[in-house]
């Protein structure tokens, strides 16, 4: 489970507005009742909800909800790991008289394990196991507290009979206590809830914490003191966006006893309470780490590993309703796990995942390769009872692009369970995945395995180049077994991330990436070549834009050092995410490639986790790690930016460029400065040596303030000691021996 610091959080698998305490199962649920509409709401996620700051441990959360034309701001603030404050404020009045509009706060236990008590003085307390819960008010007290069997019983009774009706209290100690407030008298509700192991301590802490409402803004600032953030002249707030999308999608499934980042909470009910799509869980591992939330990253890793099957593959999808053990999803865990290690230094994660990852890769090579070439064909195995097993649709599921036009003309061999088409995207992702796994094998001291893995990755790269390059069109593409090339999509550029092309093929690929008639649409990268008629269908993978395709294309450009082109793609790719995020606080599942709209189709979930790959791309322009750049910071062209509270290897860093000077700070102290307008790569700062690599467009200097090195090396050659190290145009590696 999770540490004490985040026991209180917005864990509910369907709601973002309720605060839950995991060990006790206690919940705080704000609600509202309108007499004019005879309606009660607990603020479900809907088109009117706006999700704002969310500190990853739940120290501060803010959202806005609407019911019956009235708007409320709901905030949670932790006084300590055991005590949380709720502030619910009317921000837009309802159309009706305030005496007919009521705010309700339900306090209790959804699973029926605990009991709640309403005392004669109006205070509320609860009991479950050896825990005591106490509730205290700041400002207006509720006009009454009603014991109830369920969280919504009082609100639904009011909707049925009106606010003037008598709500009968439970005769026995119920699971819920519902505090009712009249909006006319209480436009703001403030209460504190504390949990302890005895009544006196819980009551004392709750009472003491009510004084924090008087200094709310200062407490909020302190709660967000280590909040990651980013700003620049083009796209502000994208670093926060990654963190917030992940934090709001954090959930706890009581059915499988796991905490993890959900793909989208609003889908949980449709899947039976919880669900897993394998590649999504891998991206959630990566994005949690990039946000500095290593604890939840580890939970996501465990969640991904739980998809391992007896055959060796990772199940493509799991839920109470379905188990797709016959098929998998794109092989991206190796890359995401290696990125997690580079960012966090979490060796234990590599150790426990390595053998499971290796079995999955061997499964790919034995079950999805036909033996003639090292290339992957999508398929479905003769195991399990998942829906569509043994059909072409199941095989297409393995691409996680289920209705992509790329597979329309592909034949399906029912005997083998494979499409009669080599897949360029999956083959490239597997090559990169195995390459990253070779790095893990070397890290773990498995030298022979590392060498074998590097050889396998090289074979995959060789056959991608040999078989999947369409020389006539100058682009990589899927290929039918009869030799015909298929339609092109952004997966045609995944070979770049795998390091496949030579310079000529790289240049040709870049030409296609940035052709507005093909892939560089208004909102790139369109999921199928825009020249194909299917691009106009605007239905899921048939003519929409999806975050992973921009992400892998961006990574490929970065791998080959094409920073100008990578920046161009990042700038365009994040544009419409930013537009919807700023105005609607939405992270749409997919976007219209020609208009950038997210709401013009019913097949675009409005708060989807992997879409945070788009703001992550922009954040990676300024700060991060890659297997090719190591730890780096700085805009590629030296433009101004600021990144604050960015996690790397157990510490928080600030990176910024102002007035032409780039600085890196750690724990509030500047540890690096330079006047070179460039990105600084392979940065190392430890007790024995410090080093950095930079490609300088002009002469300049770098310095490591406060250090007195025994020796300074520039490109391996010793130079005279100086506070500032002057370097010339070109690539320079500066190393200080301490």
XYZ file of C-alpha atoms in Angstrom:
738
model
C 0.000 0.000 0.000
C 1.017 3.636 0.324
C 2.871 5.584 2.990
C 1.162 7.491 5.805
C 1.817 10.832 4.097
C -0.763 10.057 1.436
C -3.344 8.019 3.345
C -5.746 10.949 2.837
C -6.242 11.508 -0.892
C -8.827 11.587 -3.687
C -8.589 7.807 -4.042
C -12.139 6.990 -5.074
C -12.217 5.060 -8.400
C -15.086 7.135 -9.800
C -15.111 10.466 -7.960
C -12.605 13.314 -7.864
C -14.563 15.378 -5.333
C -14.402 13.063 -2.329
C -11.465 12.685 0.048
C -10.764 9.219 1.415
C -8.598 7.827 4.211
C -7.314 4.442 3.074
C -6.636 2.615 6.371
C -10.070 3.388 7.826
C -12.217 3.571 4.685
C -13.551 6.933 5.901
C -14.796 9.412 3.294
C -15.658 13.110 3.075
C -18.213 13.696 0.317
C -19.412 17.232 -0.499
C -22.827 17.599 -2.087
C -25.552 20.100 -2.987
C -29.360 20.129 -3.168
C -31.593 22.375 -5.285
C -35.292 22.736 -4.444
C -35.980 24.370 -7.822
C -34.734 21.296 -9.680
C -35.585 18.738 -6.961
C -32.091 17.392 -7.472
C -29.144 16.330 -5.327
C -25.548 15.922 -6.513
C -22.268 14.672 -5.068
C -20.348 16.473 -7.849
C -19.488 13.649 -10.238
C -17.008 14.344 -13.007
C -19.032 16.028 -15.752
C -18.626 18.656 -18.446
C -18.763 21.442 -15.858
C -16.164 20.127 -13.422
C -12.742 21.775 -13.408
C -9.770 20.078 -11.749
C -6.970 22.411 -10.603
C -3.978 21.980 -8.297
C -3.457 18.554 -6.785
C -0.354 17.969 -4.707
C 0.599 14.359 -5.350
C 0.293 13.340 -1.687
C -3.056 15.094 -1.348
C -1.666 17.902 0.808
C -3.749 20.379 -1.192
C -6.420 19.744 -3.856
C -8.783 22.182 -5.550
C -11.649 21.669 -7.969
C -14.812 23.418 -9.078
C -18.176 21.745 -9.506
C -21.579 22.898 -10.712
C -25.032 21.818 -9.591
C -28.325 23.423 -10.627
C -26.519 26.487 -12.046
C -24.647 27.180 -8.796
C -20.858 26.786 -8.784
C -18.694 25.771 -5.858
C -14.982 25.654 -5.223
C -14.034 22.592 -3.201
C -10.645 22.544 -1.491
C -8.893 20.013 0.722
C -5.869 20.909 2.833
C -3.949 18.599 5.141
C -2.974 19.938 8.535
C -0.925 16.782 9.132
C -1.019 13.210 7.769
C -4.017 12.428 10.008
C -6.016 15.646 9.701
C -7.666 17.166 6.646
C -9.638 20.389 6.190
C -12.532 20.877 3.778
C -13.445 24.328 2.482
C -16.431 24.531 0.142
C -17.188 27.992 -1.205
C -20.005 29.293 -3.375
C -18.413 31.005 -6.383
C -21.578 31.483 -8.458
C -25.044 31.716 -6.829
C -27.951 29.538 -7.956
C -30.969 30.975 -9.732
C -33.151 30.267 -6.681
C -33.361 31.835 -3.238
C -30.490 30.627 -1.064
C -32.766 29.271 1.639
C -33.987 26.691 -0.868
C -30.489 25.631 -1.832
C -28.498 23.496 0.593
C -24.930 22.243 0.838
C -24.441 18.788 2.325
C -21.273 17.098 3.570
C -21.522 13.332 4.045
C -19.046 11.815 6.501
C -18.721 8.076 6.945
C -17.914 4.619 5.705
C -19.021 3.315 2.340
C -18.136 -0.304 3.092
C -20.220 -0.391 6.267
C -17.285 -1.177 8.551
C -17.525 1.895 10.795
C -20.190 3.818 12.647
C -20.925 7.529 12.942
C -22.434 9.460 15.865
C -24.058 12.905 15.955
C -23.607 14.397 19.448
C -26.170 16.776 21.025
C -23.788 19.744 20.670
C -23.759 19.291 16.875
C -20.307 17.718 16.653
C -19.709 14.500 14.753
C -17.544 11.543 15.655
C -16.927 8.097 14.269
C -15.427 4.762 15.176
C -13.902 1.924 13.175
C -11.580 -0.781 14.496
C -9.141 1.009 16.816
C -9.527 4.381 15.085
C -11.510 7.387 16.305
C -12.729 10.130 13.957
C -13.591 13.632 15.074
C -15.196 16.485 13.094
C -15.055 20.147 14.108
C -16.362 23.279 12.399
C -14.950 26.705 11.632
C -17.451 29.489 10.982
C -21.070 28.477 10.564
C -22.085 25.128 11.985
C -24.557 22.927 10.087
C -28.201 23.560 10.901
C -28.474 19.850 11.603
C -26.592 16.560 11.377
C -28.593 13.600 10.096
C -27.492 9.989 10.681
C -27.943 7.971 7.492
C -27.356 4.470 6.106
C -25.717 5.675 2.879
C -23.847 8.784 1.777
C -26.661 9.929 -0.511
C -29.706 8.904 1.547
C -30.373 12.390 2.951
C -29.818 14.212 -0.333
C -32.049 11.817 -2.257
C -34.770 12.104 0.395
C -34.647 15.898 0.041
C -34.879 15.581 -3.738
C -37.910 13.320 -3.306
C -39.781 15.194 -0.566
C -38.320 18.712 -0.502
C -36.047 20.502 1.942
C -38.874 21.244 4.396
C -39.635 17.575 4.926
C -38.485 15.780 8.048
C -35.578 13.452 7.460
C -35.877 10.592 9.914
C -32.666 9.698 11.714
C -31.468 6.144 11.983
C -32.336 4.487 15.264
C -29.055 2.585 15.426
C -25.547 3.940 14.936
C -25.379 4.406 11.122
C -22.478 4.378 8.686
C -22.908 8.054 7.746
C -23.525 11.449 9.290
C -24.694 14.178 6.911
C -24.072 17.829 7.798
C -26.630 20.172 6.200
C -26.100 23.879 5.541
C -28.457 26.500 4.094
C -26.684 28.403 1.340
C -28.374 31.670 2.356
C -26.664 31.489 5.733
C -23.555 29.472 4.883
C -22.054 30.379 1.488
C -18.856 28.768 2.752
C -18.505 25.480 4.641
C -15.359 24.888 6.703
C -14.767 21.729 8.690
C -11.820 19.698 9.942
C -11.605 15.924 10.265
C -8.940 14.197 12.319
C -8.228 10.517 12.868
C -6.464 9.094 15.904
C -6.525 6.038 18.134
C -8.663 7.628 20.840
C -11.548 10.109 20.957
C -9.692 12.775 22.936
C -6.698 13.019 20.589
C -8.874 13.048 17.476
C -11.106 15.804 18.906
C -8.159 17.892 20.103
C -6.405 17.733 16.732
C -9.570 18.546 14.815
C -10.330 21.504 17.089
C -6.781 22.821 16.905
C -6.671 22.570 13.108
C -9.790 24.736 12.658
C -7.575 27.770 13.350
C -5.773 27.086 10.053
C -8.797 28.378 8.134
C -7.793 31.869 9.304
C -4.441 31.531 7.507
C -5.622 29.427 4.571
C -3.537 31.045 1.821
C -0.284 30.673 3.757
C -1.100 27.038 4.524
C -1.885 26.425 0.866
C 1.429 27.974 -0.180
C 3.297 25.738 2.248
C 1.444 22.653 1.024
C 2.488 23.482 -2.554
C 6.048 24.485 -1.646
C 7.559 21.536 -3.551
C 5.027 21.566 -6.375
C 6.711 20.985 -9.780
C 6.180 23.840 -12.209
C 7.399 25.239 -15.497
C 7.171 28.534 -17.330
C 8.467 29.960 -20.592
C 7.452 32.337 -23.345
C 5.399 29.741 -25.255
C 3.578 27.183 -23.097
C 3.315 27.856 -19.396
C 2.112 25.301 -16.892
C 2.845 22.145 -18.866
C 5.027 20.639 -16.142
C 2.174 21.127 -13.671
C -0.258 19.615 -16.173
C 1.594 16.289 -16.212
C 1.578 16.162 -12.413
C -2.085 17.182 -12.123
C -3.419 14.739 -14.710
C -1.656 11.936 -12.877
C -2.633 13.067 -9.371
C -6.335 13.411 -10.177
C -6.323 9.941 -11.738
C -4.735 8.305 -8.687
C -7.097 5.673 -7.323
C -7.384 2.724 -4.985
C -9.133 -0.450 -6.060
C -10.396 -2.313 -3.032
C -11.259 -5.313 -5.223
C -7.630 -5.967 -6.165
C -6.062 -4.152 -3.177
C -3.959 -1.822 -5.328
C -3.273 1.876 -5.630
C -2.200 3.142 -9.041
C -2.923 5.787 -11.648
C -6.103 5.067 -13.540
C -6.346 5.590 -17.272
C -9.577 7.506 -16.699
C -11.720 7.248 -13.579
C -14.955 7.724 -15.475
C -14.408 4.408 -17.258
C -14.058 2.304 -14.100
C -17.761 1.598 -13.689
C -18.098 0.435 -17.302
C -15.270 -2.064 -16.831
C -16.546 -3.401 -13.508
C -14.750 -1.169 -11.003
C -11.170 -1.367 -12.267
C -9.320 -2.137 -15.492
C -5.803 -2.326 -16.899
C -4.520 -1.701 -20.394
C -0.891 -2.729 -20.402
C 0.776 0.035 -22.426
C -1.172 2.729 -20.556
C 0.160 1.421 -17.238
C 3.709 1.686 -18.621
C 3.196 5.306 -19.651
C 1.742 5.994 -16.192
C 4.942 4.610 -14.656
C 6.981 7.029 -16.777
C 4.795 10.084 -16.176
C 4.581 9.520 -12.430
C 8.375 9.407 -12.277
C 8.699 12.514 -14.434
C 6.337 14.261 -11.986
C 8.568 13.310 -9.074
C 6.025 10.858 -7.661
C 8.315 7.850 -7.330
C 6.058 6.161 -4.791
C 3.120 6.029 -7.200
C 5.482 5.156 -10.063
C 6.393 2.005 -8.149
C 2.692 1.252 -7.654
C 2.170 1.642 -11.414
C 5.086 -0.698 -12.101
C 3.594 -3.344 -9.834
C 0.263 -2.853 -11.584
C 1.882 -3.363 -15.009
C 3.745 -6.453 -13.794
C 0.483 -7.915 -12.496
C -0.532 -8.359 -16.154
C 2.097 -11.089 -16.655
C 0.544 -14.348 -17.857
C 1.551 -17.977 -17.522
C 2.519 -17.977 -21.218
C 4.985 -15.144 -20.633
C 3.280 -12.193 -22.295
C 1.672 -9.242 -20.569
C -2.101 -9.414 -20.955
C -3.356 -6.627 -23.179
C -6.310 -5.852 -20.918
C -7.589 -7.006 -17.540
C -10.819 -6.141 -15.742
C -13.506 -7.955 -13.751
C -15.301 -8.499 -17.057
C -12.422 -9.382 -19.402
C -8.981 -11.015 -19.390
C -7.177 -10.549 -22.713
C -4.436 -13.077 -21.949
C -4.351 -14.230 -25.578
C -2.931 -10.912 -26.736
C -0.685 -8.159 -25.453
C -0.119 -4.454 -26.115
C 2.910 -2.516 -27.439
C 6.212 -3.492 -25.762
C 7.074 -0.245 -24.004
C 7.757 -1.353 -20.416
C 11.502 -1.760 -21.001
C 11.878 1.825 -22.185
C 9.571 3.273 -19.517
C 11.288 1.282 -16.759
C 14.750 2.328 -17.951
C 13.617 5.950 -17.977
C 12.297 5.419 -14.433
C 15.685 4.093 -13.351
C 17.635 6.913 -15.015
C 15.363 9.473 -13.364
C 15.074 7.894 -9.919
C 18.023 5.531 -9.468
C 15.543 2.879 -8.295
C 17.619 -0.284 -8.744
C 15.098 -2.429 -6.867
C 12.479 -1.686 -9.519
C 14.829 -2.980 -12.203
C 15.691 -6.076 -10.185
C 12.110 -7.181 -9.634
C 10.871 -6.326 -13.140
C 13.794 -7.685 -15.178
C 12.893 -11.417 -15.261
C 9.217 -10.700 -16.031
C 10.201 -8.274 -18.778
C 12.608 -10.782 -20.304
C 9.933 -13.486 -20.464
C 7.596 -11.089 -22.253
C 10.257 -10.222 -24.832
C 11.036 -13.890 -25.428
C 7.300 -14.473 -25.892
C 7.224 -11.775 -28.582
C 10.144 -13.343 -30.425
C 8.733 -16.876 -30.220
C 4.985 -16.194 -30.681
C 4.869 -13.107 -32.897
C 7.860 -13.737 -35.195
C 7.507 -16.292 -37.966
C 11.145 -17.360 -37.877
C 12.109 -16.049 -41.303
C 12.786 -12.479 -40.224
C 13.065 -10.670 -36.905
C 9.873 -8.692 -37.374
C 6.630 -8.693 -35.405
C 3.196 -9.694 -36.648
C 0.182 -8.842 -34.519
C -1.786 -11.802 -33.264
C -4.051 -13.610 -30.839
C -3.040 -16.857 -29.129
C -5.164 -19.923 -28.422
C -5.462 -19.324 -24.691
C -7.974 -17.790 -22.316
C -11.510 -16.714 -23.089
C -11.138 -12.994 -23.742
C -13.631 -11.348 -26.046
C -12.802 -11.568 -29.774
C -10.079 -14.184 -29.109
C -9.021 -15.858 -32.328
C -10.223 -13.010 -34.560
C -8.595 -10.275 -36.572
C -10.012 -7.704 -34.163
C -8.166 -9.333 -31.266
C -4.935 -9.309 -33.263
C -5.351 -5.601 -34.023
C -5.776 -4.945 -30.293
C -2.061 -5.678 -29.901
C -1.207 -2.386 -31.600
C -3.398 -0.426 -29.142
C -4.738 1.289 -32.289
C -7.734 -0.982 -32.674
C -9.522 0.472 -35.700
C -6.517 1.948 -37.506
C -6.910 1.902 -41.318
C -3.398 0.429 -41.490
C -4.924 -2.985 -40.822
C -7.984 -2.793 -43.076
C -6.353 -4.752 -45.901
C -4.295 -7.087 -43.714
C -5.252 -10.740 -44.029
C -5.698 -12.797 -40.865
C -4.465 -16.379 -40.654
C -6.832 -18.210 -38.298
C -4.478 -21.173 -38.069
C -1.530 -19.162 -36.726
C -3.614 -16.399 -35.170
C -1.386 -13.791 -36.843
C -1.968 -10.942 -39.256
C -0.171 -11.525 -42.532
C 1.616 -8.208 -42.152
C 4.872 -7.125 -40.529
C 4.312 -4.253 -38.129
C 6.865 -1.456 -38.232
C 5.701 0.271 -35.049
C 5.687 -2.775 -32.779
C 8.934 -4.106 -34.273
C 10.620 -0.772 -33.594
C 9.251 -0.500 -30.056
C 10.448 -4.040 -29.318
C 13.916 -3.210 -30.633
C 14.114 -0.195 -28.312
C 12.613 -2.159 -25.423
C 15.236 -4.898 -25.788
C 18.009 -2.311 -26.173
C 16.957 -0.726 -22.872
C 16.706 -4.155 -21.248
C 20.301 -4.836 -22.313
C 21.278 -1.768 -20.302
C 19.431 -3.213 -17.311
C 21.173 -6.576 -17.738
C 24.532 -4.817 -17.698
C 23.500 -2.855 -14.619
C 22.608 -6.134 -12.881
C 25.937 -7.725 -13.820
C 24.436 -10.076 -16.416
C 27.051 -9.394 -19.091
C 26.306 -12.401 -21.322
C 22.582 -11.624 -21.329
C 23.339 -7.990 -22.097
C 25.430 -8.975 -25.112
C 22.729 -11.351 -26.370
C 20.043 -8.669 -25.962
C 22.120 -6.118 -27.837
C 22.495 -8.658 -30.635
C 18.735 -9.265 -30.774
C 18.011 -5.535 -30.897
C 20.527 -5.194 -33.733
C 18.791 -8.007 -35.660
C 15.449 -6.267 -35.288
C 16.929 -2.974 -36.494
C 18.557 -4.781 -39.431
C 15.319 -6.390 -40.593
C 13.299 -3.208 -40.132
C 15.765 -1.507 -42.447
C 15.952 -4.438 -44.838
C 12.251 -5.253 -45.131
C 10.154 -2.292 -44.004
C 11.700 0.604 -45.885
C 9.551 1.598 -48.857
C 12.193 2.939 -51.187
C 9.657 4.215 -53.706
C 7.963 6.480 -51.147
C 10.997 7.066 -48.939
C 9.337 5.963 -45.698
C 9.126 3.007 -43.317
C 5.805 1.175 -43.430
C 3.952 -1.995 -42.489
C 4.369 -4.696 -45.117
C 2.093 -7.531 -46.204
C 3.688 -10.962 -46.467
C 3.209 -10.799 -50.247
C 5.546 -7.794 -50.376
C 3.020 -4.958 -50.667
C 3.498 -1.979 -48.374
C 0.577 -0.789 -46.281
C -0.738 2.649 -45.380
C 1.556 4.914 -43.436
C 0.937 6.401 -40.006
C 3.142 7.986 -37.328
C 4.346 4.447 -36.518
C 6.425 4.893 -39.679
C 8.650 7.136 -37.551
C 9.048 4.784 -34.583
C 12.222 3.356 -36.195
C 13.870 6.679 -35.296
C 13.361 6.076 -31.572
C 14.885 2.618 -32.060
C 17.949 4.080 -33.808
C 17.217 2.308 -37.095
C 17.746 4.725 -40.027
C 20.938 5.965 -41.596
C 21.325 9.658 -42.377
C 19.588 9.488 -45.764
C 16.572 7.625 -44.411
C 16.457 9.922 -41.399
C 16.253 12.950 -43.686
C 13.549 11.338 -45.779
C 11.558 10.480 -42.653
C 11.829 14.034 -41.365
C 10.459 15.269 -44.681
C 7.318 13.195 -44.140
C 6.974 14.149 -40.451
C 6.760 17.840 -41.265
C 4.716 17.599 -44.440
C 1.353 19.287 -43.634
C -0.294 17.214 -46.359
C 0.731 14.011 -44.549
C 1.359 14.189 -40.784
C 2.166 17.738 -39.675
C -1.467 18.735 -39.526
C -2.755 21.660 -37.490
C -2.731 19.303 -34.508
C -0.010 16.719 -35.287
C 0.573 13.791 -35.599
C -2.586 12.598 -37.353
C -3.070 8.863 -36.735
C -3.127 7.983 -40.449
C -1.529 9.713 -43.418
C -3.757 12.705 -44.160
C -3.647 11.852 -47.868
C -5.694 8.721 -47.233
C -9.511 9.147 -47.326
C -9.816 7.469 -43.906
C -8.127 10.534 -42.387
C -11.406 12.405 -42.844
C -13.491 9.907 -40.869
C -12.690 11.556 -37.532
C -13.403 8.367 -35.585
C -10.956 7.122 -32.966
C -7.771 5.986 -34.781
C -9.257 6.877 -38.148
C -8.262 10.505 -38.523
C -7.632 11.669 -34.943
C -4.488 12.814 -33.146
C -3.165 10.799 -30.190
C -0.433 11.687 -27.713
C 1.728 8.514 -27.922
C 2.368 9.006 -31.630
C 3.754 12.499 -31.117
C 5.716 11.212 -28.118
C 7.530 8.427 -29.996
C 8.209 10.660 -32.992
C 9.626 13.317 -30.674
C 11.865 10.768 -28.959
C 13.196 9.631 -32.324
C 14.163 13.162 -33.300
C 15.848 13.670 -29.930
C 17.763 10.404 -30.262
C 19.301 11.557 -33.523
C 20.197 14.974 -32.109
C 17.691 16.748 -34.333
C 16.818 19.218 -31.606
C 15.482 21.945 -33.897
C 12.986 19.553 -35.461
C 12.092 18.023 -32.075
C 11.373 21.487 -30.717
C 9.210 22.308 -33.730
C 7.160 19.156 -33.182
C 6.868 19.709 -29.416
C 5.719 23.301 -29.896
C 2.969 22.312 -32.320
C 1.966 19.075 -30.554
C 1.267 20.718 -27.193
C -0.664 23.682 -28.610
C -4.183 22.274 -28.487
C -3.620 20.350 -25.311
C -2.669 23.679 -23.734
C -5.719 25.413 -25.194
C -8.167 22.903 -23.723
C -6.192 22.589 -20.487
C -6.185 26.329 -19.909
C -9.846 26.929 -20.723
C -11.515 23.652 -19.710
C -8.934 21.744 -17.641
C -9.335 18.827 -20.019
C -6.854 16.178 -21.169
C -8.766 14.666 -24.053
C -8.116 11.119 -25.176
C -7.676 12.318 -28.766
C -8.056 15.492 -30.840
C -9.256 16.547 -34.266
C -6.051 16.772 -36.334
C -7.351 19.629 -38.473
C -9.006 21.817 -35.813
C -7.509 20.620 -32.525
C -10.952 20.134 -30.990
C -11.451 17.457 -28.364
C -15.243 17.505 -28.009
C -16.263 17.008 -31.644
C -16.568 13.233 -31.206
C -18.127 11.016 -28.563
C -15.023 8.794 -28.639
C -12.706 11.129 -26.741
C -12.616 10.643 -22.984
C -12.111 14.099 -21.392
C -9.496 13.353 -18.704
C -7.190 10.671 -20.061
C -3.846 9.826 -18.457
C -1.625 9.104 -21.437
C -2.557 12.414 -23.071
C -0.258 13.972 -20.469
C 2.529 12.718 -22.754
C 1.876 15.928 -24.737
C 2.770 18.379 -21.937
C 5.542 15.952 -20.946
C 7.092 16.449 -24.385
C 7.215 20.198 -23.775
C 8.570 19.716 -20.268
C 11.283 17.443 -21.710
C 12.377 20.332 -23.893
C 13.668 21.988 -20.720
C 14.518 19.352 -18.124
C 14.727 15.585 -17.838
C 16.567 12.426 -18.766
C 16.796 10.259 -21.876
C 18.929 7.199 -22.609
C 20.859 9.336 -25.099
C 21.289 12.636 -23.244
C 21.511 11.415 -19.651
C 20.424 14.070 -17.147
C 20.019 17.361 -19.003
C 18.501 20.835 -18.764
C 18.174 23.922 -20.949
C 16.292 24.875 -24.096
C 18.045 23.722 -27.267
C 18.403 27.319 -28.494
C 19.090 29.003 -25.162
C 15.671 30.666 -24.892
C 14.284 31.702 -21.509
C 12.503 29.214 -19.272
C 12.146 28.200 -15.638
C 11.609 24.737 -14.177
C 11.104 24.479 -10.424
C 10.990 21.595 -7.959
C 11.980 18.999 -10.545
C 12.871 15.602 -9.188
C 16.069 13.771 -10.118
C 17.782 10.967 -8.193
C 16.176 11.781 -4.851
C 16.657 15.576 -4.935
C 14.729 18.604 -6.160
C 16.294 20.878 -8.762
C 15.500 24.274 -10.269
C 16.680 25.020 -13.800
C 16.283 28.375 -15.529
C 17.576 30.633 -18.247
C 17.247 34.401 -17.784
C 19.206 37.138 -19.510
C 21.167 34.579 -21.481
C 22.460 32.809 -18.367
C 21.399 29.229 -17.680
C 21.542 28.060 -14.080
C 20.911 24.815 -12.247
C 20.177 24.866 -8.532
C 19.893 22.054 -6.016
C 18.417 22.507 -2.556
C 18.358 26.251 -3.160
C 22.042 26.503 -4.093
C 23.321 27.290 -7.600
C 25.570 24.423 -8.700
C 26.010 25.325 -12.394
C 25.985 28.434 -14.586
C 26.720 29.152 -18.236
C 26.220 31.825 -20.877
C 26.080 29.320 -23.742
C 22.660 29.274 -25.507
C 22.253 25.505 -25.607
C 21.043 22.373 -23.821
C 23.414 20.904 -21.208
C 23.568 17.117 -21.356
C 25.067 14.226 -19.382
C 25.244 16.373 -16.271
C 26.919 14.737 -13.272
C 27.472 16.350 -9.888
C 28.895 14.224 -7.095
C 31.609 14.267 -4.442
C 34.385 12.980 -6.716
C 33.758 14.687 -10.033
C 31.371 16.924 -11.962
C 30.863 16.941 -15.693
C 28.649 18.235 -18.465
C 28.495 18.027 -22.270
C 27.339 20.933 -24.403
C 27.189 21.685 -28.112
C 28.087 25.362 -28.227
C 26.918 27.482 -31.195
C 29.386 30.178 -30.103
C 32.216 30.637 -27.626
C 31.222 30.879 -23.995
C 31.875 29.695 -20.462
C 30.582 27.300 -17.862
C 31.163 27.248 -14.116
C 30.411 25.081 -11.100
C 30.170 27.727 -8.351
C 31.864 27.007 -5.057
C 33.975 24.070 -6.249
C 37.767 23.966 -6.201
C 38.787 21.128 -8.514
C 42.132 19.348 -8.472
C 41.989 19.094 -12.246
C 39.824 20.373 -15.118
C 39.471 18.395 -18.340
C 37.942 19.630 -21.605
C 37.365 16.809 -24.076
C 39.778 14.714 -22.060
C 42.624 17.223 -22.069
C 43.770 18.993 -18.921
C 43.558 22.791 -18.792
C 44.633 25.383 -16.272
C 42.336 25.738 -13.269
C 39.939 28.658 -13.467
C 36.636 29.647 -11.917
C 35.062 29.846 -15.366
C 35.897 27.284 -18.009
C 35.974 28.885 -21.455
C 35.014 26.671 -24.372
C 34.914 27.090 -28.118
C 32.314 26.336 -30.777
C 31.326 22.683 -31.085
C 30.839 19.741 -28.753
C 32.693 19.978 -25.460
C 32.708 17.738 -22.411
C 33.911 19.521 -19.292
C 34.951 17.461 -16.287
C 36.072 18.644 -12.862
C 38.074 16.185 -10.745
C 37.517 17.018 -7.073
